[in-house]
Short mmCIF file of C-alpha atoms in Angstrom, two decimals:
data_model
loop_
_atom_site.label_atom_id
_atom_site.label_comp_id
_atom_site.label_asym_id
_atom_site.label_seq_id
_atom_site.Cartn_x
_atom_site.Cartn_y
_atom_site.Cartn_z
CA UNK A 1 8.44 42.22 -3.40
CA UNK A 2 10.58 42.30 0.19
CA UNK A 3 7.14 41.60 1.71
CA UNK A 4 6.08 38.96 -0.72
CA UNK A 5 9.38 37.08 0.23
CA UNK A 6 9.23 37.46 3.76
CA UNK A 7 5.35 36.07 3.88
CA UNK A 8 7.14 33.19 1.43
CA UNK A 9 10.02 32.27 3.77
CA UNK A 10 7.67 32.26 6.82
CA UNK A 11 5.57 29.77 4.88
CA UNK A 12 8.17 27.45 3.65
CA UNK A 13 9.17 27.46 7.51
CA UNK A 14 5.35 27.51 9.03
CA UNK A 15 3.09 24.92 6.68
CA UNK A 16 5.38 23.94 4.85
CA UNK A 17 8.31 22.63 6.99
CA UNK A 18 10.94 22.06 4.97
CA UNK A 19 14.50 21.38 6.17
CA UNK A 20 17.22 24.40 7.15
CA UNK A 21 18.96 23.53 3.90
CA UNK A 22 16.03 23.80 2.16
CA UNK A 23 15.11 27.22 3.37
CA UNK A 24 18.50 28.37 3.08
CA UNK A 25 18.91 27.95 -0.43
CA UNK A 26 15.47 28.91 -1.49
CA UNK A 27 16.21 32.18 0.30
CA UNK A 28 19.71 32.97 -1.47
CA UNK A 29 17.66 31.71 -4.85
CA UNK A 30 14.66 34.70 -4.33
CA UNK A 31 17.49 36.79 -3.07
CA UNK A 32 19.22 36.54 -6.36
CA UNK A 33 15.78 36.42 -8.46
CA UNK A 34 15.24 39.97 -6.86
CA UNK A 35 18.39 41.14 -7.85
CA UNK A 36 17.51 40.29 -11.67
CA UNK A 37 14.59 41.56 -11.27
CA UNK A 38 16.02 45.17 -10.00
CA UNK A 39 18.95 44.87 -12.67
CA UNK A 40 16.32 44.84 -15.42
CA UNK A 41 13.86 46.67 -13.47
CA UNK A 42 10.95 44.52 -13.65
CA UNK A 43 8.27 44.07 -11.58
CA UNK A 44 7.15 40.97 -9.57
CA UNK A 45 3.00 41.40 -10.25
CA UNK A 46 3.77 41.60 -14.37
CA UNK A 47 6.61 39.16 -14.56
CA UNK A 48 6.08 36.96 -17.67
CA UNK A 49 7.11 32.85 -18.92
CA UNK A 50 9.57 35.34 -21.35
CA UNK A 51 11.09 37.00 -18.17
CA UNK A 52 11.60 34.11 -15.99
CA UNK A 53 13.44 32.17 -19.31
CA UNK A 54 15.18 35.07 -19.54
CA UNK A 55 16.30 35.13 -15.61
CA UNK A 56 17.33 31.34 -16.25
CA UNK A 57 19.59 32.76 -18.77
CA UNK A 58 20.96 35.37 -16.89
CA UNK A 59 21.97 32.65 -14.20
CA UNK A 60 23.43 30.29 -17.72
CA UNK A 61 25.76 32.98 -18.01
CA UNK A 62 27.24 33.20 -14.65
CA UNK A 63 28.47 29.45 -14.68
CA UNK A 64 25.23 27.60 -12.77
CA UNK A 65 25.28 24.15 -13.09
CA UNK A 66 22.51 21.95 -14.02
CA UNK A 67 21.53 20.65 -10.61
CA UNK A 68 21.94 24.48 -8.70
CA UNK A 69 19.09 25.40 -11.92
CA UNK A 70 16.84 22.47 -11.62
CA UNK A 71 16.79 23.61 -7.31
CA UNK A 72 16.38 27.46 -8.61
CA UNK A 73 13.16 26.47 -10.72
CA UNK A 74 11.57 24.33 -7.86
CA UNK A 75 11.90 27.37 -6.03
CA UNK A 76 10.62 29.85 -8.84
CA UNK A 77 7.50 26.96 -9.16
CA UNK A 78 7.10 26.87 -5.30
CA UNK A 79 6.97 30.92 -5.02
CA UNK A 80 4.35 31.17 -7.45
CA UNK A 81 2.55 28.28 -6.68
CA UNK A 82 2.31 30.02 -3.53
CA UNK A 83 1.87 34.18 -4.23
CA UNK A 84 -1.03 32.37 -7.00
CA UNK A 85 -2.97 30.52 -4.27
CA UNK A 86 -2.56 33.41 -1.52
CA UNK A 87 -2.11 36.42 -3.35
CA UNK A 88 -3.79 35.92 -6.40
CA UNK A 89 -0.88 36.45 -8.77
CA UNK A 90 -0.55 34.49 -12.31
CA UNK A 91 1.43 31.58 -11.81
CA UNK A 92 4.14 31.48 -15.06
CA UNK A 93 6.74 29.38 -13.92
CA UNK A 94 4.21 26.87 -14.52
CA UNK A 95 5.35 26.24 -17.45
CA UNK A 96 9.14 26.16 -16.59
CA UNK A 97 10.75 23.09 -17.85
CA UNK A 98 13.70 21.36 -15.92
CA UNK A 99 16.72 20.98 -16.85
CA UNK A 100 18.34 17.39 -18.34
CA UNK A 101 20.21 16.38 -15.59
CA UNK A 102 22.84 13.58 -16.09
CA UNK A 103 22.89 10.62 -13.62
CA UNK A 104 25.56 10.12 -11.29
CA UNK A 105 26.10 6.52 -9.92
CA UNK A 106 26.78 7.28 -5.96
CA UNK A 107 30.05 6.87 -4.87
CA UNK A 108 30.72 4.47 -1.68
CA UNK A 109 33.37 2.47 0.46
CA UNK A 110 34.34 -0.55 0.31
CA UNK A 111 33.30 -2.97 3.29
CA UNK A 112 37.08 -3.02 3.63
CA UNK A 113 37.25 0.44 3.89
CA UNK A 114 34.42 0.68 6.27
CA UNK A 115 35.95 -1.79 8.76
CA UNK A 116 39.60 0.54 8.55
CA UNK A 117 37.52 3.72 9.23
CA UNK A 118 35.59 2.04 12.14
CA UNK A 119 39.14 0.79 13.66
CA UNK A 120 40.97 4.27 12.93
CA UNK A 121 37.62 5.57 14.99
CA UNK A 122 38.12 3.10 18.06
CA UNK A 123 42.13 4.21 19.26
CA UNK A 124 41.15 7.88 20.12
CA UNK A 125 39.86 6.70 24.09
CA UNK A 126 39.41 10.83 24.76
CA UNK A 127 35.53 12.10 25.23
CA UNK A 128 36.01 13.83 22.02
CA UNK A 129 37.70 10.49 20.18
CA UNK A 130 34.47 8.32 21.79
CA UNK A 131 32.01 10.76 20.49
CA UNK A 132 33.47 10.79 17.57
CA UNK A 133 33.76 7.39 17.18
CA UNK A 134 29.98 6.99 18.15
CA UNK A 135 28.94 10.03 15.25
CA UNK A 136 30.98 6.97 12.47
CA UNK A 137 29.18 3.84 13.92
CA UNK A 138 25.91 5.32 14.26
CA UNK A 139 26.05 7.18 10.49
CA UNK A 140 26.88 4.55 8.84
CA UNK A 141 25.20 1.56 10.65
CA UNK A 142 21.60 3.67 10.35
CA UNK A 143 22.85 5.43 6.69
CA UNK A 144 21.07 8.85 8.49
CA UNK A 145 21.45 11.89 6.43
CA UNK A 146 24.58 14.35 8.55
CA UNK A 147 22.07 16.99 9.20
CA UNK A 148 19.54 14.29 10.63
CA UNK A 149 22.66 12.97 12.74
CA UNK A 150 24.23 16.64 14.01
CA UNK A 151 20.29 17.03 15.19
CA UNK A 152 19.26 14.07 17.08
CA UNK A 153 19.06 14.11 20.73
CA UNK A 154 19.37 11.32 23.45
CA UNK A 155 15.14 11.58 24.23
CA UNK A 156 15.46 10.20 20.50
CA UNK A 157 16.97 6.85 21.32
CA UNK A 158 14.49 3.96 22.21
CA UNK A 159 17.09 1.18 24.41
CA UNK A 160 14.01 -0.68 25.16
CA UNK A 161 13.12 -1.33 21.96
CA UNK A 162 16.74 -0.86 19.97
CA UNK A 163 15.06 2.30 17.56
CA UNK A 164 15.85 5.59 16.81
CA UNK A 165 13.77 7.78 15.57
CA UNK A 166 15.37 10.30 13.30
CA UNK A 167 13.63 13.70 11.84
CA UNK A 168 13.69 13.79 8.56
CA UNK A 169 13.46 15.92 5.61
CA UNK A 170 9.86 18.27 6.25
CA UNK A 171 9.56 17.43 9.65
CA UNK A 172 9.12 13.84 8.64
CA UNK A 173 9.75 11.36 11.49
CA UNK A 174 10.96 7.71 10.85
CA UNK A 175 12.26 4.46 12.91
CA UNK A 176 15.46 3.10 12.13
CA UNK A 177 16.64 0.01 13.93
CA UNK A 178 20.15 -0.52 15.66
CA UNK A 179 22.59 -3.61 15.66
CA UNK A 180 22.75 -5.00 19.49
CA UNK A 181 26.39 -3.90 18.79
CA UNK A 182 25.97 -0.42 18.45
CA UNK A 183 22.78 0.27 21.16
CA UNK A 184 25.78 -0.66 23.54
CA UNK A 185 28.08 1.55 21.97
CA UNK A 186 25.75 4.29 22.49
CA UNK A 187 24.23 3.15 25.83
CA UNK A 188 27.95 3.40 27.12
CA UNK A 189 28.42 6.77 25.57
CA UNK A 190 25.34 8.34 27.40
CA UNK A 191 26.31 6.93 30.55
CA UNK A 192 30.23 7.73 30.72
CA UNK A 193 31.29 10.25 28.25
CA UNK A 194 28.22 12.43 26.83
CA UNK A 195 28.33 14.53 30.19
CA UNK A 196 32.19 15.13 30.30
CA UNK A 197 31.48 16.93 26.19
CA UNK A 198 29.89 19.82 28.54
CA UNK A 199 31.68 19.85 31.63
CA UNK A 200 33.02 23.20 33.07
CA UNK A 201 35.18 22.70 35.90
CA UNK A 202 33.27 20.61 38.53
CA UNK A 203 29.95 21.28 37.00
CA UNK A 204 28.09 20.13 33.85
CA UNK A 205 25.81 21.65 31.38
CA UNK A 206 22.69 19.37 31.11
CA UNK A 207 21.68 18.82 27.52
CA UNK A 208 19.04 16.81 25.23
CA UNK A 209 21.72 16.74 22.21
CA UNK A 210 23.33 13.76 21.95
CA UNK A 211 26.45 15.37 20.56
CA UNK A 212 26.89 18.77 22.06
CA UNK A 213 29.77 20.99 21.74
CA UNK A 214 30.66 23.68 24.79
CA UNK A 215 30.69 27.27 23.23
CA UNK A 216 31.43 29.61 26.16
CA UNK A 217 28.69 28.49 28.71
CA UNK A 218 26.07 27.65 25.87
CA UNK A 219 25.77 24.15 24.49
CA UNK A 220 24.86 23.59 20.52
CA UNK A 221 24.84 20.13 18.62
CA UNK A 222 28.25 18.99 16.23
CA UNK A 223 28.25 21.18 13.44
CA UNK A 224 28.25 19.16 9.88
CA UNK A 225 31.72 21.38 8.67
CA UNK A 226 32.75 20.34 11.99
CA UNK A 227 32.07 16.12 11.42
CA UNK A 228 32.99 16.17 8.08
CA UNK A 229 36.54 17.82 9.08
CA UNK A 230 36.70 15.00 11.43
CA UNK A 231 35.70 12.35 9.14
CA UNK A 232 38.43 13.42 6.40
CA UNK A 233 41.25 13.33 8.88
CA UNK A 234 39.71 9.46 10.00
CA UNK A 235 39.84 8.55 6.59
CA UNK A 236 43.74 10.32 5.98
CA UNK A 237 44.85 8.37 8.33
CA UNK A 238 44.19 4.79 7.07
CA UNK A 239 45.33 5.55 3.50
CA UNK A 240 41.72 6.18 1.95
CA UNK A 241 42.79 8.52 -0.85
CA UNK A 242 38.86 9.35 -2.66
CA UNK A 243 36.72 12.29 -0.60
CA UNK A 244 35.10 10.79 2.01
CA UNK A 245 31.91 12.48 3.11
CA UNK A 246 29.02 11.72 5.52
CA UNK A 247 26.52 10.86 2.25
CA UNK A 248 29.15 8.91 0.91
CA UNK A 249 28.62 6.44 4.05
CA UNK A 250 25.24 6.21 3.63
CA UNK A 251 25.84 5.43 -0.11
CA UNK A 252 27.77 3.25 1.55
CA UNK A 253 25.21 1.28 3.79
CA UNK A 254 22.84 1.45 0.70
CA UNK A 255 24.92 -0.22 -1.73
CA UNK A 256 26.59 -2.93 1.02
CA UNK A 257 22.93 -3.76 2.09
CA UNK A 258 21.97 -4.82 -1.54
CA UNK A 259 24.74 -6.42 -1.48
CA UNK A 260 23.68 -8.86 1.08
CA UNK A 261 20.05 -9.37 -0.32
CA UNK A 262 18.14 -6.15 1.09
CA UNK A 263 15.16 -4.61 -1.05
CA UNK A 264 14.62 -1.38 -2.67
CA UNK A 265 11.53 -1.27 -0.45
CA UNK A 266 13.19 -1.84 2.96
CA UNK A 267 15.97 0.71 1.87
CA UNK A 268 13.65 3.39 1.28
CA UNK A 269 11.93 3.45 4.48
CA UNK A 270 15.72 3.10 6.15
CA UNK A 271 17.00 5.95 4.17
CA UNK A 272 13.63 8.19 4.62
CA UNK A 273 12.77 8.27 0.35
CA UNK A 274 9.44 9.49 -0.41
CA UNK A 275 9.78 7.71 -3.43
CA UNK A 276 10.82 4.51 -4.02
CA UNK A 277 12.52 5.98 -7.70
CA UNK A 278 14.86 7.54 -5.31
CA UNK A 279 16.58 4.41 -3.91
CA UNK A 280 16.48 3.03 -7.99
CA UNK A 281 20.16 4.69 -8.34
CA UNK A 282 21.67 1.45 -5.74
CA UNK A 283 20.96 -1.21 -7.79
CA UNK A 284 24.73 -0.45 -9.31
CA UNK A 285 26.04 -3.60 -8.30
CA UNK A 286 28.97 -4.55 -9.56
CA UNK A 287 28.91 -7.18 -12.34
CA UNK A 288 30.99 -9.48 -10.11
CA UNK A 289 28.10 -9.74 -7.63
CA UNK A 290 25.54 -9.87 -9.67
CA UNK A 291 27.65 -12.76 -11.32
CA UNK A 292 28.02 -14.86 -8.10
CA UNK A 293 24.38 -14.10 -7.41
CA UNK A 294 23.02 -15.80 -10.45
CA UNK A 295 25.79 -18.80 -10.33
CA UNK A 296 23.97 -19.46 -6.76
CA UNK A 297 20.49 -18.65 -8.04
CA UNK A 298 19.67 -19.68 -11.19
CA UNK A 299 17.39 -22.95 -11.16
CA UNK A 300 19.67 -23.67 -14.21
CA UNK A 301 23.53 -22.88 -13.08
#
């Protein structure tokens, strides 16, 4: 089975590109399907619909939620999928139903929030305050997922044409446009603070990330523990009391954009949905707005 998994790891990395978080999880899930498997002392080639329900419940009784399942059966589906087409082996998580999982409505800012972050972001004038204060602007202005954000490099901005392109989930690339506002924001960034983030006495470390961090003499990107640390102190310090989180900003851009007319369509190419079902969730606009909006509208108000 340890070769089976390996061959399956180097796919989901090799053909079938999916992101690190991705991979990471799907690895701890096998990881933990093999240790079922070697508690009960099964094995992988005769593994039955009756086992795998039976694994499911083995994972019911440790306290997994409904959303850590439903990832844990994609996984289970995409292994055998997989070992069925290469290896030849019977497919039965086939049949695997998902679990019901309930809805959440996304949680966001307020525009009025949004503007107190931004300030809190603008009084820390040190390389590390600027850079930080770029990382707020440009998640929220281009609602980027963190781990697209942490990963983008400076070759990745477009001045000339005011896009970014951003890699997305599976290797996916896509073109998200910046307010004049913010291209300067960055433009200044690159040019007067990106190299002093590396700098080692007189001398600098030349890098393509566009927000490095010095470790020793080796340069990495901004971790996501690391921004979202960051983030949480920002929004400490101008009263917001709710989590805030780098999704909940792009939430954020989401729900203010329909607020100010944008369509589901337009939103899903911003956000990088493969389906426009995805973006579906935003149109939880409060009955206020919608209330305005049809007092404005209506051939008859």
């Amino acid at each position: 089975m340890n070769g089976l998994i390996t061959k399956f790891e180097a796919y989901l990395l090799t053909e079938k590109r999916v992101s690190h978080n991705t991979f990471d999880a799907y690895k701890r899930d096998m990881a933990q399907f093999q240790r079922f498997l070697d508690e009960k002392k099964l094995i992988l080639q005769t593994v039955h619909l009756d086992e795998l329900k039976k694994f499911l419940e083995w994972l019911h009784v440790r306290k997994i939620g409904a959303r850590s399942l439903s990832r844990k059966i994609s996984c289970l589906k995409a292994f055998y999928r997989w070992a069925a087409e290469y290896h030849g082996l019977h497919n039965p998580a086939a049949e695997l139903a998902f679990p019901r999982i309930e809805k959440r409505l996304p949680q966001y800012l307020s525009e009025k929030d949004i503007e107190a972050l931004l300030e809190a972001a603008n009084s820390n004038i040190t390389p590390l305050g600027v850079r930080n204060k770029v990382i707020v602007y440009l998640l929220y202005v281009s609602g980027m997922r963190i781990s697209e954000l942490v990963s983008l490099k400076k070759s990745h901005m477009h001045f000339d044409t005011g896009l970014i392109v951003v890699q997305g989930k599976g290797g996916k690339e896509r073109q998200i446009p910046l307010p004049a506002e913010v291209l300067e924001l960055m433009r200044h960034y690159f040019s007067t603070t990106h190299r002093k983030l590396t700098q080692q006495g007189n001398l600098y470390v030349e890098t393509d990330y566009a927000f490095p961090v010095l470790y020793g003499k080796r340069v990495k990107p901004i971790s996501r523990q690391a921004f979202w640390l960051i983030l949480k102190k920002l929004a400490r310090s101008v009263g917001i009391k709710d989590m805030v989180s780098p999704h909940k900003l792009r939430h954020s851009l989401a729900t203010h954009l329909l607020h100010k007319g944008a369509d589901l369509r337009s939103l899903q190419l911003l956000l990088g949905h493969e389906n426009l079902s995805t973006v579906q969730i935003y149109t939880h606009l409060e009955t206020g707005h919608l209330r305005s909006i049809y007092d404005k509208k209506h051939p008859r108000s």
